[in-house]
PDB file of N, CA and C in Angstrom:
ATOM      1  N   UNK A 211      18.901   6.724  -4.649  1.00 69.00           N
ATOM      2  CA  UNK A 211      19.093   6.287  -3.298  1.00 69.00           C
ATOM      3  C   UNK A 211      17.905   5.581  -2.985  1.00 69.00           C
ATOM      4  N   UNK A 212      17.979   4.313  -2.437  1.00 80.00           N
ATOM      5  CA  UNK A 212      16.786   3.516  -2.117  1.00 80.00           C
ATOM      6  C   UNK A 212      16.539   4.010  -0.748  1.00 80.00           C
ATOM      7  N   UNK A 213      15.144   3.829  -0.517  1.00 87.00           N
ATOM      8  CA  UNK A 213      14.537   4.258   0.834  1.00 87.00           C
ATOM      9  C   UNK A 213      14.432   3.013   1.567  1.00 87.00           C
ATOM     10  N   UNK A 214      14.744   3.166   2.909  1.00 91.00           N
ATOM     11  CA  UNK A 214      14.752   1.965   3.841  1.00 91.00           C
ATOM     12  C   UNK A 214      13.218   1.587   4.135  1.00 91.00           C
ATOM     13  N   UNK A 215      12.863   0.377   4.269  1.00 92.00           N
ATOM     14  CA  UNK A 215      11.453  -0.133   4.401  1.00 92.00           C
ATOM     15  C   UNK A 215      11.454  -0.814   5.735  1.00 92.00           C
ATOM     16  N   UNK A 216      10.267  -0.492   6.447  1.00 93.00           N
ATOM     17  CA  UNK A 216       9.883  -1.470   7.691  1.00 93.00           C
ATOM     18  C   UNK A 216       8.550  -1.949   7.441  1.00 93.00           C
ATOM     19  N   UNK A 217       8.226  -3.159   7.950  1.00 95.00           N
ATOM     20  CA  UNK A 217       6.964  -3.920   7.723  1.00 95.00           C
ATOM     21  C   UNK A 217       6.481  -4.023   9.219  1.00 95.00           C
ATOM     22  N   UNK A 218       5.255  -3.703   9.515  1.00 94.00           N
ATOM     23  CA  UNK A 218       4.550  -3.854  10.618  1.00 94.00           C
ATOM     24  C   UNK A 218       4.316  -5.240  10.845  1.00 94.00           C
ATOM     25  N   UNK A 219       4.293  -5.890  11.938  1.00 95.00           N
ATOM     26  CA  UNK A 219       4.040  -7.310  12.137  1.00 95.00           C
ATOM     27  C   UNK A 219       2.675  -7.826  11.671  1.00 95.00           C
ATOM     28  N   UNK A 220       1.759  -6.907  11.607  1.00 95.00           N
ATOM     29  CA  UNK A 220       0.361  -7.350  10.958  1.00 95.00           C
ATOM     30  C   UNK A 220       0.593  -7.552   9.359  1.00 95.00           C
ATOM     31  N   UNK A 221       1.450  -6.718   8.926  1.00 95.00           N
ATOM     32  CA  UNK A 221       1.712  -6.770   7.478  1.00 95.00           C
ATOM     33  C   UNK A 221       2.420  -8.090   7.113  1.00 95.00           C
ATOM     34  N   UNK A 222       3.335  -8.308   7.998  1.00 95.00           N
ATOM     35  CA  UNK A 222       4.114  -9.691   7.838  1.00 95.00           C
ATOM     36  C   UNK A 222       3.229 -10.922   7.895  1.00 95.00           C
ATOM     37  N   UNK A 223       2.248 -10.869   8.836  1.00 95.00           N
ATOM     38  CA  UNK A 223       1.255 -11.948   9.130  1.00 95.00           C
ATOM     39  C   UNK A 223       0.429 -12.030   7.840  1.00 95.00           C
ATOM     40  N   UNK A 224      -0.053 -10.892   7.412  1.00 94.00           N
ATOM     41  CA  UNK A 224      -0.936 -10.953   6.092  1.00 94.00           C
ATOM     42  C   UNK A 224      -0.069 -11.437   4.998  1.00 94.00           C
ATOM     43  N   UNK A 225       1.076 -11.092   4.621  1.00 94.00           N
ATOM     44  CA  UNK A 225       2.002 -11.689   3.635  1.00 94.00           C
ATOM     45  C   UNK A 225       2.122 -13.210   3.704  1.00 94.00           C
ATOM     46  N   UNK A 226       2.288 -13.659   5.017  1.00 94.00           N
ATOM     47  CA  UNK A 226       2.793 -15.120   5.146  1.00 94.00           C
ATOM     48  C   UNK A 226       1.468 -16.036   5.292  1.00 94.00           C
ATOM     49  N   UNK A 227       0.333 -15.480   5.612  1.00 93.00           N
ATOM     50  CA  UNK A 227      -0.731 -16.147   6.016  1.00 93.00           C
ATOM     51  C   UNK A 227      -2.155 -16.074   5.218  1.00 93.00           C
ATOM     52  N   UNK A 228      -2.141 -14.908   4.758  1.00 93.00           N
ATOM     53  CA  UNK A 228      -3.377 -14.464   3.972  1.00 93.00           C
ATOM     54  C   UNK A 228      -3.319 -14.438   2.502  1.00 93.00           C
ATOM     55  N   UNK A 229      -2.232 -13.872   2.118  1.00 92.00           N
ATOM     56  CA  UNK A 229      -1.909 -13.531   0.573  1.00 92.00           C
ATOM     57  C   UNK A 229      -1.489 -14.778  -0.058  1.00 92.00           C
ATOM     58  N   UNK A 230      -1.939 -14.810  -1.325  1.00 92.00           N
ATOM     59  CA  UNK A 230      -1.390 -15.818  -2.223  1.00 92.00           C
ATOM     60  C   UNK A 230      -0.215 -15.613  -2.896  1.00 92.00           C
ATOM     61  N   UNK A 231       0.348 -16.551  -3.633  1.00 94.00           N
ATOM     62  CA  UNK A 231       1.540 -16.277  -4.216  1.00 94.00           C
ATOM     63  C   UNK A 231       1.724 -15.102  -5.141  1.00 94.00           C
ATOM     64  N   UNK A 232       0.594 -15.036  -6.017  1.00 94.00           N
ATOM     65  CA  UNK A 232       0.786 -13.826  -7.101  1.00 94.00           C
ATOM     66  C   UNK A 232       0.481 -12.447  -6.176  1.00 94.00           C
ATOM     67  N   UNK A 233      -0.287 -12.421  -5.050  1.00 94.00           N
ATOM     68  CA  UNK A 233      -0.284 -11.186  -4.222  1.00 94.00           C
ATOM     69  C   UNK A 233       1.007 -10.894  -3.749  1.00 94.00           C
ATOM     70  N   UNK A 234       1.554 -11.915  -3.070  1.00 95.00           N
ATOM     71  CA  UNK A 234       2.963 -11.544  -2.334  1.00 95.00           C
ATOM     72  C   UNK A 234       3.991 -11.116  -3.464  1.00 95.00           C
ATOM     73  N   UNK A 235       3.954 -11.710  -4.672  1.00 96.00           N
ATOM     74  CA  UNK A 235       4.927 -11.261  -5.758  1.00 96.00           C
ATOM     75  C   UNK A 235       4.526  -9.738  -6.164  1.00 96.00           C
ATOM     76  N   UNK A 236       3.239  -9.456  -6.345  1.00 95.00           N
ATOM     77  CA  UNK A 236       2.802  -8.117  -6.674  1.00 95.00           C
ATOM     78  C   UNK A 236       3.197  -7.129  -5.556  1.00 95.00           C
ATOM     79  N   UNK A 237       3.001  -7.529  -4.264  1.00 95.00           N
ATOM     80  CA  UNK A 237       3.242  -6.690  -3.162  1.00 95.00           C
ATOM     81  C   UNK A 237       4.758  -6.358  -3.201  1.00 95.00           C
ATOM     82  N   UNK A 238       5.573  -7.103  -3.187  1.00 95.00           N
ATOM     83  CA  UNK A 238       7.102  -6.894  -3.144  1.00 95.00           C
ATOM     84  C   UNK A 238       7.421  -6.126  -4.414  1.00 95.00           C
ATOM     85  N   UNK A 239       6.842  -6.338  -5.609  1.00 95.00           N
ATOM     86  CA  UNK A 239       7.178  -5.630  -6.975  1.00 95.00           C
ATOM     87  C   UNK A 239       6.634  -3.964  -6.733  1.00 95.00           C
ATOM     88  N   UNK A 240       5.596  -3.830  -6.121  1.00 94.00           N
ATOM     89  CA  UNK A 240       5.206  -2.510  -5.879  1.00 94.00           C
ATOM     90  C   UNK A 240       5.931  -1.916  -4.903  1.00 94.00           C
ATOM     91  N   UNK A 241       6.306  -2.689  -3.740  1.00 93.00           N
ATOM     92  CA  UNK A 241       7.196  -2.004  -2.763  1.00 93.00           C
ATOM     93  C   UNK A 241       8.475  -1.726  -3.318  1.00 93.00           C
ATOM     94  N   UNK A 242       9.068  -2.541  -4.158  1.00 93.00           N
ATOM     95  CA  UNK A 242      10.322  -2.100  -4.751  1.00 93.00           C
ATOM     96  C   UNK A 242      10.209  -0.761  -5.563  1.00 93.00           C
ATOM     97  N   UNK A 243       9.115  -0.671  -6.316  1.00 91.00           N
ATOM     98  CA  UNK A 243       9.017   0.601  -7.011  1.00 91.00           C
ATOM     99  C   UNK A 243       8.945   1.709  -6.066  1.00 91.00           C
ATOM    100  N   UNK A 244       8.067   1.691  -5.053  1.00 90.00           N
ATOM    101  CA  UNK A 244       7.737   2.792  -4.222  1.00 90.00           C
ATOM    102  C   UNK A 244       9.181   3.106  -3.504  1.00 90.00           C
ATOM    103  N   UNK A 245       9.899   2.151  -3.075  1.00 89.00           N
ATOM    104  CA  UNK A 245      11.069   2.535  -2.294  1.00 89.00           C
ATOM    105  C   UNK A 245      12.282   2.834  -3.091  1.00 89.00           C
ATOM    106  N   UNK A 246      12.260   2.837  -4.363  1.00 87.00           N
ATOM    107  CA  UNK A 246      13.570   3.103  -5.318  1.00 87.00           C
ATOM    108  C   UNK A 246      14.099   4.338  -4.964  1.00 87.00           C
ATOM    109  N   UNK A 247      13.138   5.644  -4.790  1.00 84.00           N
ATOM    110  CA  UNK A 247      13.607   7.007  -4.630  1.00 84.00           C
ATOM    111  C   UNK A 247      12.508   7.773  -4.278  1.00 84.00           C
ATOM    112  N   UNK A 248      12.742   9.008  -3.713  1.00 82.00           N
ATOM    113  CA  UNK A 248      11.635   9.824  -3.205  1.00 82.00           C
ATOM    114  C   UNK A 248      10.734  10.134  -4.436  1.00 82.00           C
ATOM    115  N   UNK A 249      11.113  10.222  -5.624  1.00 83.00           N
ATOM    116  CA  UNK A 249      10.334  10.634  -6.810  1.00 83.00           C
ATOM    117  C   UNK A 249       9.380   9.437  -7.041  1.00 83.00           C
ATOM    118  N   UNK A 250       9.834   8.202  -7.159  1.00 84.00           N
ATOM    119  CA  UNK A 250       9.128   7.127  -7.381  1.00 84.00           C
ATOM    120  C   UNK A 250       8.062   6.716  -6.116  1.00 84.00           C
ATOM    121  N   UNK A 251       8.421   7.227  -5.072  1.00 84.00           N
ATOM    122  CA  UNK A 251       7.435   6.984  -3.993  1.00 84.00           C
ATOM    123  C   UNK A 251       6.267   7.880  -4.242  1.00 84.00           C
ATOM    124  N   UNK A 252       6.157   9.042  -4.873  1.00 85.00           N
ATOM    125  CA  UNK A 252       5.141   9.948  -5.089  1.00 85.00           C
ATOM    126  C   UNK A 252       4.312   9.268  -6.426  1.00 85.00           C
ATOM    127  N   UNK A 253       5.030   8.891  -7.368  1.00 86.00           N
ATOM    128  CA  UNK A 253       4.681   8.310  -8.594  1.00 86.00           C
ATOM    129  C   UNK A 253       3.825   7.130  -8.493  1.00 86.00           C
ATOM    130  N   UNK A 254       4.267   6.201  -7.520  1.00 88.00           N
ATOM    131  CA  UNK A 254       3.637   4.857  -7.549  1.00 88.00           C
ATOM    132  C   UNK A 254       2.854   4.761  -6.265  1.00 88.00           C
ATOM    133  N   UNK A 255       2.467   5.667  -5.604  1.00 89.00           N
ATOM    134  CA  UNK A 255       1.523   5.727  -4.512  1.00 89.00           C
ATOM    135  C   UNK A 255       0.489   6.811  -4.437  1.00 89.00           C
ATOM    136  N   UNK A 256      -0.555   6.640  -3.773  1.00 89.00           N
ATOM    137  CA  UNK A 256      -1.471   7.709  -3.522  1.00 89.00           C
ATOM    138  C   UNK A 256      -1.739   8.057  -2.208  1.00 89.00           C
ATOM    139  N   UNK A 257      -2.293   9.371  -1.975  1.00 89.00           N
ATOM    140  CA  UNK A 257      -2.472   9.842  -0.754  1.00 89.00           C
ATOM    141  C   UNK A 257      -3.636   9.357   0.071  1.00 89.00           C
ATOM    142  N   UNK A 258      -3.601   9.235   1.334  1.00 83.00           N
ATOM    143  CA  UNK A 258      -4.796   8.787   2.102  1.00 83.00           C
ATOM    144  C   UNK A 258      -4.803   9.446   3.405  1.00 83.00           C
ATOM    145  N   UNK A 259      -6.092  10.043   3.635  1.00 78.00           N
ATOM    146  CA  UNK A 259      -6.287  10.547   5.005  1.00 78.00           C
ATOM    147  C   UNK A 259      -6.991   9.776   5.806  1.00 78.00           C
ATOM    148  N   UNK A 260      -6.468   9.352   7.069  1.00 75.00           N
ATOM    149  CA  UNK A 260      -7.305   8.436   7.911  1.00 75.00           C
ATOM    150  C   UNK A 260      -6.875   8.827   9.124  1.00 75.00           C
ATOM    151  N   UNK A 261      -7.665   9.908   9.722  1.00 76.00           N
ATOM    152  CA  UNK A 261      -7.432  10.484  10.996  1.00 76.00           C
ATOM    153  C   UNK A 261      -7.561   9.512  12.259  1.00 76.00           C
ATOM    154  N   UNK A 262      -8.101   8.467  11.956  1.00 77.00           N
ATOM    155  CA  UNK A 262      -8.280   7.504  13.182  1.00 77.00           C
ATOM    156  C   UNK A 262      -6.961   6.764  13.288  1.00 77.00           C
ATOM    157  N   UNK A 263      -6.253   6.549  12.192  1.00 76.00           N
ATOM    158  CA  UNK A 263      -5.013   5.805  12.171  1.00 76.00           C
ATOM    159  C   UNK A 263      -3.686   6.502  12.492  1.00 76.00           C
ATOM    160  N   UNK A 264      -3.855   7.813  11.985  1.00 76.00           N
ATOM    161  CA  UNK A 264      -2.539   8.656  12.145  1.00 76.00           C
ATOM    162  C   UNK A 264      -3.125  10.180  11.796  1.00 76.00           C
ATOM    163  N   UNK A 265      -2.437  11.063  12.630  1.00 73.00           N
ATOM    164  CA  UNK A 265      -2.754  12.484  12.327  1.00 73.00           C
ATOM    165  C   UNK A 265      -1.932  12.986  11.109  1.00 73.00           C
ATOM    166  N   UNK A 266      -1.114  12.371  10.707  1.00 79.00           N
ATOM    167  CA  UNK A 266      -0.261  12.652   9.472  1.00 79.00           C
ATOM    168  C   UNK A 266      -0.869  12.009   8.257  1.00 79.00           C
ATOM    169  N   UNK A 267      -0.479  12.591   7.194  1.00 82.00           N
ATOM    170  CA  UNK A 267      -1.084  11.880   5.910  1.00 82.00           C
ATOM    171  C   UNK A 267      -0.415  10.596   5.598  1.00 82.00           C
ATOM    172  N   UNK A 268      -1.142   9.809   5.316  1.00 89.00           N
ATOM    173  CA  UNK A 268      -0.540   8.247   4.962  1.00 89.00           C
ATOM    174  C   UNK A 268      -0.518   8.170   3.276  1.00 89.00           C
ATOM    175  N   UNK A 269       0.041   7.229   2.930  1.00 90.00           N
ATOM    176  CA  UNK A 269      -0.055   6.882   1.577  1.00 90.00           C
ATOM    177  C   UNK A 269      -0.298   5.528   1.438  1.00 90.00           C
ATOM    178  N   UNK A 270      -0.798   5.012   0.132  1.00 91.00           N
ATOM    179  CA  UNK A 270      -0.912   3.666  -0.091  1.00 91.00           C
ATOM    180  C   UNK A 270      -0.553   3.302  -1.432  1.00 91.00           C
ATOM    181  N   UNK A 271      -0.218   2.096  -1.718  1.00 92.00           N
ATOM    182  CA  UNK A 271      -0.061   1.476  -3.143  1.00 92.00           C
ATOM    183  C   UNK A 271      -0.946   0.244  -3.195  1.00 92.00           C
ATOM    184  N   UNK A 272      -1.361   0.132  -4.571  1.00 92.00           N
ATOM    185  CA  UNK A 272      -2.249  -1.038  -4.881  1.00 92.00           C
ATOM    186  C   UNK A 272      -1.452  -2.220  -5.350  1.00 92.00           C
ATOM    187  N   UNK A 273      -1.779  -3.377  -5.079  1.00 92.00           N
ATOM    188  CA  UNK A 273      -1.227  -4.574  -5.599  1.00 92.00           C
ATOM    189  C   UNK A 273      -2.333  -5.773  -5.565  1.00 92.00           C
ATOM    190  N   UNK A 274      -2.395  -6.372  -6.875  1.00 89.00           N
ATOM    191  CA  UNK A 274      -3.550  -7.418  -7.149  1.00 89.00           C
ATOM    192  C   UNK A 274      -4.835  -6.804  -6.811  1.00 89.00           C
ATOM    193  N   UNK A 275      -5.468  -7.314  -5.822  1.00 90.00           N
ATOM    194  CA  UNK A 275      -6.875  -6.758  -5.291  1.00 90.00           C
ATOM    195  C   UNK A 275      -6.668  -6.232  -3.925  1.00 90.00           C
ATOM    196  N   UNK A 276      -5.570  -5.853  -3.618  1.00 92.00           N
ATOM    197  CA  UNK A 276      -5.253  -5.276  -2.170  1.00 92.00           C
ATOM    198  C   UNK A 276      -4.462  -3.902  -2.228  1.00 92.00           C
ATOM    199  N   UNK A 277      -4.604  -3.309  -1.106  1.00 92.00           N
ATOM    200  CA  UNK A 277      -3.766  -2.054  -0.912  1.00 92.00           C
ATOM    201  C   UNK A 277      -2.925  -2.225   0.293  1.00 92.00           C
ATOM    202  N   UNK A 278      -1.814  -1.491   0.355  1.00 93.00           N
ATOM    203  CA  UNK A 278      -0.849  -1.521   1.531  1.00 93.00           C
ATOM    204  C   UNK A 278      -0.691   0.104   1.919  1.00 93.00           C
ATOM    205  N   UNK A 279      -1.049   0.258   3.198  1.00 92.00           N
ATOM    206  CA  UNK A 279      -1.026   1.553   3.725  1.00 92.00           C
ATOM    207  C   UNK A 279       0.198   1.767   4.340  1.00 92.00           C
ATOM    208  N   UNK A 280       0.873   2.847   4.077  1.00 92.00           N
ATOM    209  CA  UNK A 280       2.354   3.282   4.666  1.00 92.00           C
ATOM    210  C   UNK A 280       2.388   4.676   5.189  1.00 92.00           C
ATOM    211  N   UNK A 281       3.387   4.828   6.083  1.00 91.00           N
ATOM    212  CA  UNK A 281       3.622   6.170   6.480  1.00 91.00           C
ATOM    213  C   UNK A 281       5.252   6.457   6.085  1.00 91.00           C
ATOM    214  N   UNK A 282       5.502   7.766   5.806  1.00 88.00           N
ATOM    215  CA  UNK A 282       6.762   8.207   5.336  1.00 88.00           C
ATOM    216  C   UNK A 282       7.430   9.064   6.278  1.00 88.00           C
ATOM    217  N   UNK A 283       8.834   8.936   6.512  1.00 84.00           N
ATOM    218  CA  UNK A 283       9.703   9.748   7.160  1.00 84.00           C
ATOM    219  C   UNK A 283      10.808  10.153   6.399  1.00 84.00           C
ATOM    220  N   UNK A 284      10.356  11.345   5.676  1.00 76.00           N
ATOM    221  CA  UNK A 284      11.423  11.848   4.601  1.00 76.00           C
ATOM    222  C   UNK A 284      12.792  12.283   5.195  1.00 76.00           C
ATOM    223  N   UNK A 285      12.630  12.723   6.553  1.00 77.00           N
ATOM    224  CA  UNK A 285      13.917  13.165   7.229  1.00 77.00           C
ATOM    225  C   UNK A 285      14.922  12.044   7.202  1.00 77.00           C
ATOM    226  N   UNK A 286      14.501  10.933   7.521  1.00 75.00           N
ATOM    227  CA  UNK A 286      15.188   9.603   7.716  1.00 75.00           C
ATOM    228  C   UNK A 286      15.339   8.638   6.447  1.00 75.00           C
ATOM    229  N   UNK A 287      14.589   9.094   5.203  1.00 84.00           N
ATOM    230  CA  UNK A 287      14.484   8.213   4.177  1.00 84.00           C
ATOM    231  C   UNK A 287      13.965   6.902   4.666  1.00 84.00           C
ATOM    232  N   UNK A 288      12.848   7.028   5.101  1.00 90.00           N
ATOM    233  CA  UNK A 288      12.312   5.521   5.603  1.00 90.00           C
ATOM    234  C   UNK A 288      10.744   5.569   5.497  1.00 90.00           C
ATOM    235  N   UNK A 289      10.165   4.320   5.023  1.00 91.00           N
ATOM    236  CA  UNK A 289       8.640   4.251   4.979  1.00 91.00           C
ATOM    237  C   UNK A 289       8.374   2.990   5.942  1.00 91.00           C
ATOM    238  N   UNK A 290       7.220   3.069   6.404  1.00 93.00           N
ATOM    239  CA  UNK A 290       6.851   1.854   7.290  1.00 93.00           C
ATOM    240  C   UNK A 290       5.475   1.447   6.720  1.00 93.00           C
ATOM    241  N   UNK A 291       5.375   0.400   6.303  1.00 94.00           N
ATOM    242  CA  UNK A 291       4.148  -0.347   5.816  1.00 94.00           C
ATOM    243  C   UNK A 291       3.340  -0.764   7.064  1.00 94.00           C
ATOM    244  N   UNK A 292       2.265  -0.064   7.274  1.00 92.00           N
ATOM    245  CA  UNK A 292       1.504  -0.225   8.431  1.00 92.00           C
ATOM    246  C   UNK A 292       0.328  -1.308   8.398  1.00 92.00           C
ATOM    247  N   UNK A 293      -0.311  -1.486   7.178  1.00 92.00           N
ATOM    248  CA  UNK A 293      -1.413  -2.258   7.169  1.00 92.00           C
ATOM    249  C   UNK A 293      -1.638  -2.686   5.707  1.00 92.00           C
ATOM    250  N   UNK A 294      -1.990  -3.903   5.423  1.00 93.00           N
ATOM    251  CA  UNK A 294      -2.350  -4.336   4.027  1.00 93.00           C
ATOM    252  C   UNK A 294      -4.022  -4.742   4.114  1.00 93.00           C
ATOM    253  N   UNK A 295      -4.770  -4.402   3.182  1.00 90.00           N
ATOM    254  CA  UNK A 295      -6.236  -4.783   3.127  1.00 90.00           C
ATOM    255  C   UNK A 295      -6.635  -5.369   1.800  1.00 90.00           C
ATOM    256  N   UNK A 296      -7.586  -6.210   1.904  1.00 90.00           N
ATOM    257  CA  UNK A 296      -8.175  -6.669   0.508  1.00 90.00           C
ATOM    258  C   UNK A 296      -9.325  -5.689   0.163  1.00 90.00           C
ATOM    259  N   UNK A 297      -9.465  -5.410  -1.098  1.00 87.00           N
ATOM    260  CA  UNK A 297     -10.338  -4.583  -1.580  1.00 87.00           C
ATOM    261  C   UNK A 297     -11.673  -5.363  -2.009  1.00 87.00           C
ATOM    262  N   UNK A 298     -12.712  -4.788  -1.574  1.00 79.00           N
ATOM    263  CA  UNK A 298     -14.034  -5.558  -1.892  1.00 79.00           C
ATOM    264  C   UNK A 298     -14.248  -5.790  -3.395  1.00 79.00           C
ATOM    265  N   UNK A 299     -14.561  -6.965  -3.779  1.00 74.00           N
ATOM    266  CA  UNK A 299     -15.000  -7.089  -5.294  1.00 74.00           C
ATOM    267  C   UNK A 299     -16.083  -6.176  -5.719  1.00 74.00           C
ATOM    268  N   UNK A 300     -15.893  -5.568  -6.894  1.00 65.00           N
ATOM    269  CA  UNK A 300     -17.044  -4.659  -7.400  1.00 65.00           C
ATOM    270  C   UNK A 300     -17.974  -5.559  -7.981  1.00 65.00           C
ATOM    271  N   UNK A 301     -19.318  -5.165  -7.814  1.00 58.00           N
ATOM    272  CA  UNK A 301     -20.390  -5.980  -8.456  1.00 58.00           C
ATOM    273  C   UNK A 301     -20.602  -5.427  -9.915  1.00 58.00           C
ATOM    274  N   UNK A 302     -20.055  -6.212 -10.750  1.00 55.00           N
ATOM    275  CA  UNK A 302     -19.971  -5.450 -12.142  1.00 55.00           C
ATOM    276  C   UNK A 302     -21.335  -5.270 -12.694  1.00 55.00           C
ATOM    277  N   UNK A 303     -22.436  -6.115 -12.285  1.00 54.00           N
ATOM    278  CA  UNK A 303     -23.718  -6.055 -12.829  1.00 54.00           C
ATOM    279  C   UNK A 303     -24.537  -4.732 -12.228  1.00 54.00           C
ATOM    280  N   UNK A 304     -24.216  -4.244 -11.146  1.00 59.00           N
ATOM    281  CA  UNK A 304     -24.933  -3.357 -10.448  1.00 59.00           C
ATOM    282  C   UNK A 304     -24.287  -1.789 -10.891  1.00 59.00           C
ATOM    283  N   UNK A 305     -23.050  -1.747 -11.231  1.00 55.00           N
ATOM    284  CA  UNK A 305     -22.370  -0.557 -11.608  1.00 55.00           C
ATOM    285  C   UNK A 305     -22.704  -0.008 -13.036  1.00 55.00           C
ATOM    286  N   UNK A 306     -23.032   1.321 -13.049  1.00 57.00           N
ATOM    287  CA  UNK A 306     -23.413   1.788 -14.434  1.00 57.00           C
ATOM    288  C   UNK A 306     -22.047   2.115 -15.159  1.00 57.00           C
ATOM    289  N   UNK A 307     -22.023   1.851 -16.444  1.00 53.00           N
ATOM    290  CA  UNK A 307     -20.803   2.193 -17.160  1.00 53.00           C
ATOM    291  C   UNK A 307     -20.625   3.726 -17.128  1.00 53.00           C
ATOM    292  N   UNK A 308     -19.307   4.092 -17.337  1.00 51.00           N
ATOM    293  CA  UNK A 308     -19.170   5.605 -17.337  1.00 51.00           C
ATOM    294  C   UNK A 308     -18.920   5.938 -18.698  1.00 51.00           C
ATOM    295  N   UNK A 309     -20.161   6.201 -19.477  1.00 52.00           N
ATOM    296  CA  UNK A 309     -20.319   6.423 -20.996  1.00 52.00           C
ATOM    297  C   UNK A 309     -21.099   7.743 -20.985  1.00 52.00           C
ATOM    298  N   UNK A 310     -20.544   8.575 -21.881  1.00 50.00           N
ATOM    299  CA  UNK A 310     -21.203   9.922 -22.001  1.00 50.00           C
ATOM    300  C   UNK A 310     -21.920   9.810 -23.264  1.00 50.00           C
ATOM    301  N   UNK A 311     -23.226  10.417 -23.440  1.00 49.00           N
ATOM    302  CA  UNK A 311     -23.986  10.431 -24.667  1.00 49.00           C
ATOM    303  C   UNK A 311     -23.389  11.344 -25.791  1.00 49.00           C
TER     304      UNK A 311
END
């Protein structure tokens, strides 16, 4: 059973004005995976605790070099995407590789 999706107006603005074609495509692909059913919602997203934005636990999914933060209402089988953010590019030269001797 597919979960209903609501997009906040700031998310719609991000998708229409700031995101590129590949980012938009990746956003909707990930959103489709997350909203397939309650099990895939957990499999394709990660938990995020942001007390300044919500007193409830939020979730997010990654697409391209961005994340989409959303809240769930399992009683009504609904998610609401509240915000999209670009991730900062990592400086590959400064980060030490994760290699064990």
